[in-house]
mmCIF file of C-alpha atoms and ligand atoms in Angstrom:
data_model
loop_
_atom_site.group_PDB
_atom_site.id
_atom_site.type_symbol
_atom_site.label_atom_id
_atom_site.label_comp_id
_atom_site.label_asym_id
_atom_site.label_seq_id
_atom_site.Cartn_x
_atom_site.Cartn_y
_atom_site.Cartn_z
ATOM 1 C CA MET A 1 0.041 0.083 -0.127
ATOM 2 C CA LYS A 2 2.668 2.737 0.758
ATOM 3 C CA SER A 3 3.710 2.346 -2.458
ATOM 4 C CA LEU A 4 0.164 3.367 -3.909
ATOM 5 C CA ILE A 5 0.300 6.231 -1.709
ATOM 6 C CA GLN A 6 3.611 7.225 -2.582
ATOM 7 C CA GLN A 7 2.553 8.008 -5.971
ATOM 8 C CA LEU A 8 -0.902 9.149 -4.540
ATOM 9 C CA VAL A 9 1.054 11.850 -2.490
ATOM 10 C CA GLU A 10 3.793 13.091 -5.025
ATOM 11 C CA THR A 11 0.598 13.642 -8.013
ATOM 12 C CA PRO A 12 0.384 17.526 -8.219
ATOM 13 C CA GLY A 13 -3.050 17.963 -7.921
ATOM 14 C CA PRO A 14 -4.583 21.840 -6.715
ATOM 15 C CA SER A 15 -8.245 22.475 -6.673
ATOM 16 C CA GLY A 16 -10.168 22.052 -9.784
ATOM 17 C CA PHE A 17 -7.201 20.817 -10.991
ATOM 18 C CA GLU A 18 -7.453 17.260 -10.314
ATOM 19 C CA TYR A 19 -7.324 15.753 -14.126
ATOM 20 C CA GLU A 20 -3.225 13.947 -13.239
ATOM 21 C CA ILE A 21 -4.355 12.828 -9.790
ATOM 22 C CA ARG A 22 -7.314 11.125 -11.210
ATOM 23 C CA ASP A 23 -5.848 9.411 -14.172
ATOM 24 C CA VAL A 24 -3.889 7.412 -10.913
ATOM 25 C CA ILE A 25 -6.408 6.926 -8.999
ATOM 26 C CA ARG A 26 -8.404 5.552 -11.976
ATOM 27 C CA GLU A 27 -5.385 3.341 -12.736
ATOM 28 C CA GLY A 28 -4.804 2.607 -9.029
ATOM 29 C CA ILE A 29 -8.411 0.820 -9.107
ATOM 30 C CA GLY A 30 -8.253 -1.023 -12.977
ATOM 31 C CA ALA A 31 -10.064 -3.681 -12.944
ATOM 32 C CA ASP A 32 -11.192 -3.455 -9.740
ATOM 33 C CA ALA A 33 -14.934 -1.719 -9.960
ATOM 34 C CA ASP A 34 -18.074 -3.293 -11.682
ATOM 35 C CA ASP A 35 -17.942 0.872 -13.303
ATOM 36 C CA VAL A 36 -16.268 3.824 -13.399
ATOM 37 C CA ARG A 37 -17.788 7.139 -14.238
ATOM 38 C CA VAL A 38 -16.655 11.237 -14.341
ATOM 39 C CA ASP A 39 -19.109 13.318 -13.424
ATOM 40 C CA ALA A 40 -18.795 17.212 -14.472
ATOM 41 C CA LEU A 41 -16.642 18.667 -11.500
ATOM 42 C CA GLY A 42 -14.685 15.980 -12.354
ATOM 43 C CA ASN A 43 -15.519 13.751 -9.623
ATOM 44 C CA LEU A 44 -14.200 9.858 -10.293
ATOM 45 C CA ILE A 45 -17.359 7.768 -9.269
ATOM 46 C CA ALA A 46 -15.854 3.935 -9.052
ATOM 47 C CA ARG A 47 -19.054 1.433 -7.994
ATOM 48 C CA LYS A 48 -19.040 -2.000 -6.457
ATOM 49 C CA GLY A 49 -22.232 -4.472 -5.134
ATOM 50 C CA GLU A 50 -25.046 -4.564 -5.745
ATOM 51 C CA LYS A 51 -27.894 -3.167 -3.715
ATOM 52 C CA THR A 52 -29.636 -6.481 -2.048
ATOM 53 C CA GLU A 53 -32.769 -6.817 0.426
ATOM 54 C CA GLN A 54 -30.778 -5.696 3.097
ATOM 55 C CA GLY A 55 -28.531 -3.403 1.726
ATOM 56 C CA LEU A 56 -28.205 0.215 0.791
ATOM 57 C CA ARG A 57 -26.593 2.655 -2.102
ATOM 58 C CA VAL A 58 -23.553 4.306 -0.065
ATOM 59 C CA MET A 59 -21.504 6.597 -0.886
ATOM 60 C CA VAL A 60 -18.232 6.743 0.996
ATOM 61 C CA SER A 61 -16.352 10.432 -0.076
ATOM 62 C CA ALA A 62 -12.506 10.933 -0.220
ATOM 63 C CA HIS A 63 -11.423 14.086 -2.165
ATOM 64 C CA ILE A 64 -8.481 14.271 -4.143
ATOM 65 C CA ASP A 65 -7.788 17.527 -4.626
ATOM 66 C CA GLU A 66 -5.011 19.272 -2.389
ATOM 67 C CA ILE A 67 -4.277 22.834 -1.010
ATOM 68 C CA GLY A 68 -2.055 25.575 -4.111
ATOM 69 C CA LEU A 69 -1.539 28.718 -5.469
ATOM 70 C CA MET A 70 -2.628 30.215 -8.526
ATOM 71 C CA ALA A 71 -0.954 32.706 -9.750
ATOM 72 C CA THR A 72 -2.195 36.666 -9.987
ATOM 73 C CA HIS A 73 0.633 39.647 -11.134
ATOM 74 C CA ILE A 74 3.758 38.409 -12.806
ATOM 75 C CA ASP A 75 6.594 41.735 -12.255
ATOM 76 C CA ASP A 76 8.992 43.292 -14.767
ATOM 77 C CA ASN A 77 12.054 40.594 -13.388
ATOM 78 C CA GLY A 78 10.036 37.127 -13.477
ATOM 79 C CA PHE A 79 8.581 37.068 -9.932
ATOM 80 C CA ILE A 80 4.994 35.611 -9.727
ATOM 81 C CA ARG A 81 2.511 36.836 -6.729
ATOM 82 C CA PHE A 82 -0.007 34.504 -6.288
ATOM 83 C CA THR A 83 -3.376 33.840 -4.137
ATOM 84 C CA ASN A 84 -3.624 30.733 -2.060
ATOM 85 C CA ILE A 85 -6.850 27.675 -3.763
ATOM 86 C CA GLY A 86 -7.576 26.356 0.169
ATOM 87 C CA GLY A 87 -6.137 26.869 4.207
ATOM 88 C CA ILE A 88 -2.450 28.036 3.240
ATOM 89 C CA ASN A 89 -1.083 29.095 5.843
ATOM 90 C CA PRO A 90 1.742 32.047 5.115
ATOM 91 C CA LEU A 91 4.177 30.195 7.754
ATOM 92 C CA THR A 92 4.545 27.165 6.104
ATOM 93 C CA CYS A 93 5.745 28.816 3.231
ATOM 94 C CA TYR A 94 9.161 30.235 2.729
ATOM 95 C CA GLY A 95 11.824 28.767 1.116
ATOM 96 C CA GLY A 96 9.055 25.854 0.087
ATOM 97 C CA ARG A 97 9.430 24.164 -3.609
ATOM 98 C CA VAL A 98 6.056 25.012 -5.673
ATOM 99 C CA ARG A 99 5.522 22.454 -9.026
ATOM 100 C CA PHE A 100 3.250 23.971 -11.533
ATOM 101 C CA MET A 101 0.913 21.715 -13.745
ATOM 102 C CA ASP A 102 3.545 21.979 -16.885
ATOM 103 C CA GLY A 103 6.639 20.925 -14.858
ATOM 104 C CA THR A 104 7.800 24.582 -14.003
ATOM 105 C CA ARG A 105 8.754 24.579 -10.699
ATOM 106 C CA GLY A 106 10.064 26.868 -8.611
ATOM 107 C CA VAL A 107 10.690 28.593 -4.830
ATOM 108 C CA ILE A 108 8.762 30.794 -2.388
ATOM 109 C CA GLY A 109 10.410 34.110 -1.616
ATOM 110 C CA MET A 110 9.389 36.462 0.809
ATOM 111 C CA ASP A 111 9.647 40.600 1.241
ATOM 112 C CA GLY A 112 10.929 42.120 4.548
ATOM 113 C CA LEU A 113 12.279 38.717 5.408
ATOM 114 C CA GLU A 114 15.139 40.872 7.720
ATOM 115 C CA ARG A 115 12.257 42.711 9.593
ATOM 116 C CA GLY A 116 11.739 39.431 11.271
ATOM 117 C CA LYS A 117 7.600 40.000 10.802
ATOM 118 C CA MET A 118 4.802 37.294 10.613
ATOM 119 C CA PRO A 119 4.164 37.090 7.151
ATOM 120 C CA LYS A 120 1.162 37.363 5.026
ATOM 121 C CA LEU A 121 0.615 36.101 1.289
ATOM 122 C CA SER A 122 1.007 38.549 0.322
ATOM 123 C CA ASP A 123 4.534 39.593 0.696
ATOM 124 C CA LEU A 124 5.079 36.084 -0.930
ATOM 125 C CA PHE A 125 5.997 35.390 -4.434
ATOM 126 C CA ILE A 126 7.361 32.632 -6.470
ATOM 127 C CA ASP A 127 10.522 32.242 -7.806
ATOM 128 C CA VAL A 128 10.767 30.201 -11.317
ATOM 129 C CA GLY A 129 14.554 30.915 -12.159
ATOM 130 C CA ALA A 130 13.195 33.648 -15.137
ATOM 131 C CA THR A 131 14.994 36.777 -15.119
ATOM 132 C CA SER A 132 11.882 39.254 -16.996
ATOM 133 C CA LYS A 133 8.509 39.211 -16.771
ATOM 134 C CA ALA A 134 9.090 37.519 -20.727
ATOM 135 C CA GLY A 135 11.584 34.958 -19.579
ATOM 136 C CA CYS A 136 8.936 34.064 -17.002
ATOM 137 C CA PRO A 137 7.205 30.588 -18.345
ATOM 138 C CA VAL A 138 3.571 31.001 -15.414
ATOM 139 C CA LYS A 139 0.919 33.737 -16.426
ATOM 140 C CA VAL A 140 -1.684 34.620 -14.255
ATOM 141 C CA GLY A 141 -4.548 32.025 -13.636
ATOM 142 C CA ASP A 142 -1.738 28.781 -13.829
ATOM 143 C CA VAL A 143 -1.704 26.701 -10.767
ATOM 144 C CA CYS A 144 0.981 25.427 -8.191
ATOM 145 C CA GLY A 145 1.088 21.989 -5.507
ATOM 146 C CA PHE A 146 4.104 21.904 -3.231
ATOM 147 C CA GLU A 147 6.780 19.641 -3.468
ATOM 148 C CA ARG A 148 7.884 17.874 -1.297
ATOM 149 C CA PRO A 149 8.901 13.710 -1.767
ATOM 150 C CA PHE A 150 7.317 11.865 0.571
ATOM 151 C CA ILE A 151 9.007 10.161 3.232
ATOM 152 C CA ASP A 152 8.731 6.736 4.813
ATOM 153 C CA LEU A 153 9.520 6.873 8.855
ATOM 154 C CA GLY A 154 8.438 3.167 9.465
ATOM 155 C CA LYS A 155 5.644 3.815 11.500
ATOM 156 C CA ARG A 156 5.199 6.859 10.383
ATOM 157 C CA MET A 157 4.752 8.574 6.891
ATOM 158 C CA VAL A 158 4.996 12.267 5.998
ATOM 159 C CA ALA A 159 3.930 14.070 2.365
ATOM 160 C CA LYS A 160 2.542 17.239 1.604
ATOM 161 C CA SER A 161 -0.892 15.772 0.655
ATOM 162 C CA MET A 162 -1.403 12.837 2.778
ATOM 163 C CA ASP A 163 -5.302 15.600 3.324
ATOM 164 C CA ASP A 164 -6.725 13.611 1.628
ATOM 165 C CA ARG A 165 -5.232 11.541 -0.614
ATOM 166 C CA ILE A 166 -3.917 8.878 2.743
ATOM 167 C CA SER A 167 -8.252 8.499 2.346
ATOM 168 C CA ALA A 168 -7.917 8.475 -1.057
ATOM 169 C CA ALA A 169 -5.379 5.566 -0.655
ATOM 170 C CA ILE A 170 -7.670 3.664 1.858
ATOM 171 C CA ALA A 171 -11.309 3.750 -0.402
ATOM 172 C CA ILE A 172 -8.568 2.518 -3.129
ATOM 173 C CA GLU A 173 -7.474 -0.099 -0.246
ATOM 174 C CA VAL A 174 -11.558 -1.107 0.337
ATOM 175 C CA LEU A 175 -13.173 -0.994 -2.828
ATOM 176 C CA LYS A 176 -9.997 -3.926 -3.563
ATOM 177 C CA GLN A 177 -10.909 -5.902 -0.471
ATOM 178 C CA LEU A 178 -14.879 -5.770 -0.360
ATOM 179 C CA LYS A 179 -15.783 -8.665 -1.987
ATOM 180 C CA SER A 180 -18.469 -9.270 -1.049
ATOM 181 C CA THR A 181 -21.425 -7.220 0.553
ATOM 182 C CA PRO A 182 -25.609 -6.631 0.122
ATOM 183 C CA HIS A 183 -24.615 -2.986 -0.773
ATOM 184 C CA GLU A 184 -24.197 -0.662 -3.501
ATOM 185 C CA VAL A 185 -20.897 1.217 -2.718
ATOM 186 C CA HIS A 186 -20.419 4.252 -4.866
ATOM 187 C CA PHE A 187 -16.661 4.768 -3.642
ATOM 188 C CA VAL A 188 -16.200 8.808 -5.127
ATOM 189 C CA PHE A 189 -12.718 10.485 -5.368
ATOM 190 C CA SER A 190 -13.999 14.295 -4.823
ATOM 191 C CA THR A 191 -13.172 17.246 -6.535
ATOM 192 C CA GLN A 192 -12.650 21.278 -5.288
ATOM 193 C CA GLU A 193 -13.065 19.543 -1.450
ATOM 194 C CA GLU A 194 -10.394 22.104 -0.379
ATOM 195 C CA VAL A 195 -12.563 25.583 -1.874
ATOM 196 C CA GLY A 196 -15.854 24.891 -0.185
ATOM 197 C CA ILE A 197 -16.586 21.040 -0.278
ATOM 198 C CA ARG A 198 -18.204 21.691 -3.956
ATOM 199 C CA GLY A 199 -17.098 18.236 -5.874
ATOM 200 C CA ALA A 200 -18.951 16.012 -3.298
ATOM 201 C CA THR A 201 -21.872 18.361 -3.645
ATOM 202 C CA THR A 202 -22.755 17.740 -6.845
ATOM 203 C CA ALA A 203 -21.343 13.889 -6.372
ATOM 204 C CA ALA A 204 -24.131 13.352 -3.308
ATOM 205 C CA PHE A 205 -26.613 15.052 -5.307
ATOM 206 C CA GLY A 206 -26.203 12.964 -8.672
ATOM 207 C CA VAL A 207 -25.271 8.989 -6.628
ATOM 208 C CA ASP A 208 -28.420 9.893 -4.473
ATOM 209 C CA PRO A 209 -27.924 7.387 -1.887
ATOM 210 C CA ASP A 210 -29.179 5.780 1.053
ATOM 211 C CA VAL A 211 -26.427 6.601 3.687
ATOM 212 C CA GLY A 212 -22.856 8.015 3.259
ATOM 213 C CA PHE A 213 -19.247 8.387 4.810
ATOM 214 C CA ALA A 214 -16.163 10.565 3.673
ATOM 215 C CA ILE A 215 -12.469 9.669 5.165
ATOM 216 C CA ASP A 216 -10.508 12.472 6.089
ATOM 217 C CA VAL A 217 -7.417 12.924 7.817
ATOM 218 C CA THR A 218 -8.018 15.180 10.608
ATOM 219 C CA ARG A 219 -6.128 17.396 13.647
ATOM 220 C CA THR A 220 -4.479 16.006 17.385
ATOM 221 C CA GLY A 221 -3.723 17.195 19.986
ATOM 222 C CA ASP A 222 -0.605 14.993 21.412
ATOM 223 C CA THR A 223 2.508 17.046 20.378
ATOM 224 C CA PRO A 224 4.617 18.642 22.637
ATOM 225 C CA ARG A 225 1.974 21.604 22.844
ATOM 226 C CA PRO A 226 -0.658 21.865 21.357
ATOM 227 C CA GLY A 227 -3.008 24.596 20.659
ATOM 228 C CA THR A 228 -6.256 23.388 21.618
ATOM 229 C CA LYS A 229 -6.638 20.689 23.433
ATOM 230 C CA MET A 230 -8.350 17.147 21.233
ATOM 231 C CA ALA A 231 -8.378 14.058 22.474
ATOM 232 C CA VAL A 232 -6.633 12.922 18.792
ATOM 233 C CA ALA A 233 -3.131 11.185 18.651
ATOM 234 C CA LEU A 234 -1.225 9.816 16.107
ATOM 235 C CA GLY A 235 -1.997 5.808 16.231
ATOM 236 C CA ASP A 236 -4.691 4.963 18.638
ATOM 237 C CA GLY A 237 -6.929 4.331 15.991
ATOM 238 C CA PRO A 238 -9.180 5.450 13.340
ATOM 239 C CA ALA A 239 -10.874 8.401 14.351
ATOM 240 C CA ILE A 240 -15.097 8.048 14.268
ATOM 241 C CA LYS A 241 -16.451 11.962 13.463
ATOM 242 C CA VAL A 242 -18.789 13.341 16.315
ATOM 243 C CA ARG A 243 -18.664 16.155 14.955
ATOM 244 C CA ASP A 244 -16.534 19.346 12.715
ATOM 245 C CA SER A 245 -18.206 22.970 12.211
ATOM 246 C CA SER A 246 -19.047 21.412 9.174
ATOM 247 C CA PHE A 247 -21.714 18.868 10.229
ATOM 248 C CA ILE A 248 -22.824 16.734 13.229
ATOM 249 C CA ALA A 249 -22.502 13.023 11.984
ATOM 250 C CA ASP A 250 -25.441 10.919 12.707
ATOM 251 C CA PRO A 251 -25.827 9.543 16.175
ATOM 252 C CA ARG A 252 -27.648 6.382 14.671
ATOM 253 C CA LEU A 253 -24.251 5.635 12.239
ATOM 254 C CA VAL A 254 -21.855 7.335 15.552
ATOM 255 C CA ASP A 255 -22.533 4.671 17.613
ATOM 256 C CA TRP A 256 -23.094 1.511 14.912
ATOM 257 C CA MET A 257 -19.369 2.225 14.145
ATOM 258 C CA VAL A 258 -17.990 1.813 17.278
ATOM 259 C CA LYS A 259 -20.335 -1.010 18.131
ATOM 260 C CA ALA A 260 -18.159 -2.441 14.520
ATOM 261 C CA ALA A 261 -15.249 -1.673 15.806
ATOM 262 C CA LYS A 262 -15.490 -3.417 19.108
ATOM 263 C CA GLU A 263 -16.662 -6.508 17.788
ATOM 264 C CA ALA A 264 -13.479 -6.557 15.442
ATOM 265 C CA ASN A 265 -10.925 -5.460 17.952
ATOM 266 C CA ILE A 266 -10.025 -2.848 16.090
ATOM 267 C CA PRO A 267 -8.567 0.503 17.717
ATOM 268 C CA TYR A 268 -10.661 3.653 17.636
ATOM 269 C CA GLN A 269 -11.156 7.073 19.135
ATOM 270 C CA LEU A 270 -13.891 9.064 18.695
ATOM 271 C CA GLU A 271 -12.541 13.115 16.633
ATOM 272 C CA VAL A 272 -14.212 16.754 17.967
ATOM 273 C CA LEU A 273 -13.243 18.887 15.485
ATOM 274 C CA GLU A 274 -13.948 21.991 16.158
ATOM 275 C CA ALA A 275 -12.908 23.779 13.026
ATOM 276 C CA GLY A 276 -12.767 22.021 9.441
ATOM 277 C CA GLY A 277 -15.255 19.940 7.621
ATOM 278 C CA THR A 278 -15.218 17.141 5.461
ATOM 279 C CA ASP A 279 -17.452 15.601 2.648
ATOM 280 C CA GLY A 280 -19.734 14.383 5.122
ATOM 281 C CA ARG A 281 -21.317 17.789 5.543
ATOM 282 C CA ALA A 282 -21.535 17.503 1.781
ATOM 283 C CA ILE A 283 -23.586 13.812 1.648
ATOM 284 C CA GLN A 284 -25.820 14.832 5.075
ATOM 285 C CA MET A 285 -27.015 18.318 2.939
ATOM 286 C CA THR A 286 -28.030 16.555 -0.242
ATOM 287 C CA ARG A 287 -31.601 16.520 -2.121
ATOM 288 C CA ALA A 288 -33.832 15.770 1.347
ATOM 289 C CA GLY A 289 -31.108 15.034 4.070
ATOM 290 C CA VAL A 290 -28.906 11.765 4.089
ATOM 291 C CA PRO A 291 -27.670 9.882 7.272
ATOM 292 C CA ALA A 292 -23.807 10.735 7.148
ATOM 293 C CA GLY A 293 -20.700 9.877 8.829
ATOM 294 C CA CYS A 294 -17.128 9.942 8.158
ATOM 295 C CA VAL A 295 -14.134 7.917 9.356
ATOM 296 C CA SER A 296 -10.689 10.315 9.840
ATOM 297 C CA ILE A 297 -6.531 9.405 10.031
ATOM 298 C CA ALA A 298 -5.243 11.707 12.855
ATOM 299 C CA CYS A 299 -2.194 13.766 11.012
ATOM 300 C CA ARG A 300 -0.337 16.141 12.794
ATOM 301 C CA TYR A 301 0.578 19.799 11.035
ATOM 302 C CA ILE A 302 -1.958 19.326 8.980
ATOM 303 C CA HIS A 303 -1.639 21.649 5.141
ATOM 304 C CA SER A 304 1.994 22.323 5.807
ATOM 305 C CA PRO A 305 4.127 20.758 3.583
ATOM 306 C CA SER A 306 4.652 17.277 5.651
ATOM 307 C CA GLU A 307 1.527 16.519 6.460
ATOM 308 C CA MET A 308 2.423 13.155 9.170
ATOM 309 C CA VAL A 309 -0.069 9.880 9.458
ATOM 310 C CA ASP A 310 0.400 6.789 11.483
ATOM 311 C CA THR A 311 0.677 3.364 9.013
ATOM 312 C CA ASP A 312 -0.533 1.773 11.540
ATOM 313 C CA ASP A 313 -4.059 3.841 11.344
ATOM 314 C CA VAL A 314 -4.458 3.045 7.884
ATOM 315 C CA GLU A 315 -4.534 -0.627 8.450
ATOM 316 C CA ASN A 316 -6.996 -0.114 11.252
ATOM 317 C CA ALA A 317 -9.030 1.975 8.676
ATOM 318 C CA VAL A 318 -9.555 -0.340 6.191
ATOM 319 C CA LYS A 319 -10.468 -3.171 8.285
ATOM 320 C CA LEU A 320 -12.978 -0.757 9.737
ATOM 321 C CA LEU A 321 -14.296 -0.394 6.274
ATOM 322 C CA VAL A 322 -14.493 -3.243 5.236
ATOM 323 C CA LYS A 323 -16.110 -4.776 7.961
ATOM 324 C CA LEU A 324 -18.935 -1.911 7.899
ATOM 325 C CA LEU A 325 -19.288 -2.400 3.985
ATOM 326 C CA GLY A 326 -19.427 -6.009 4.733
ATOM 327 C CA GLU A 327 -22.155 -6.129 7.209
ATOM 328 C CA PRO A 328 -26.147 -4.415 6.633
ATOM 329 C CA ILE A 329 -26.130 -0.163 7.976
ATOM 330 C CA LEU A 330 -28.039 -0.670 10.794
ATOM 331 C CA LEU A 331 -29.723 3.088 11.835
ATOM 332 C CA GLY A 332 -32.309 1.360 13.816
HETATM 333 CO CO1 CO B 1 -7.063 19.660 3.696
HETATM 334 ZN ZN1 ZN B 2 -8.859 16.456 4.195
#
């Protein structure tokens, strides 16, 4: 699974520009789905299983876009100013490397660095090594993602877009391992989550599920002096979301997921995320409303170029989802 994860996290795909990463997902799924389609917003939707009497139509959503930057202005010396695609913290930018969709690479510099101030996005620029505006290969509107290699630390893994490619890897693995299910499962590899859960919104309307789950990363409270107390830690198991700032998970699903984890002896933790949203909101709010939940992967340094997850959490999330999707869903 690690080689798939590496390939997924090293492929660029800022929100709205998911065509390369979508091809990698499609290749990863291979012949294991019953049907694969791409909708108008670029969501890749892979169906597995037929709905039986005890079955439901289930949407499982993992977003494949990532945060990035978009060029807004190029000056006479070829320096590029940019705006954010999704939640970019300027602190994590200086000295970072970026890759534009056409392969152009650059580094991020900063005005007024000598004053030692906290950077604003407008203080930052991209230097692609051009010496003039005319010689700059980047034009206004071009997008780039951060460039940082995957590193395998053994129990822990680090990469730029664990949010949310780790969940895409999990979804692909679940799709492959799911041998029998009473459900018609639609695995949605959604676009534009980082700019407002846009892909999952149209995908949920199109799939019209009876029930749905997001898979996404969540914050942790396990670093030396976390700013906010949070009872989620790397290695404590997949996190069953109770709520985040975008939706409150259906309590019946939360109970059912907890029961399943206990039954199968899969470690789990409960998640309350005070700032952050997921595709679960789009599923819950679609049409006349749909019961929705979320399996989260604890992740340190979210939205930095070095996001860290735990290998056991990833494996246990796969186990939990295979179990959940393999049996009737009780909303009792
Ligand atoms: Co994110
Ligand atoms: Zn995410």
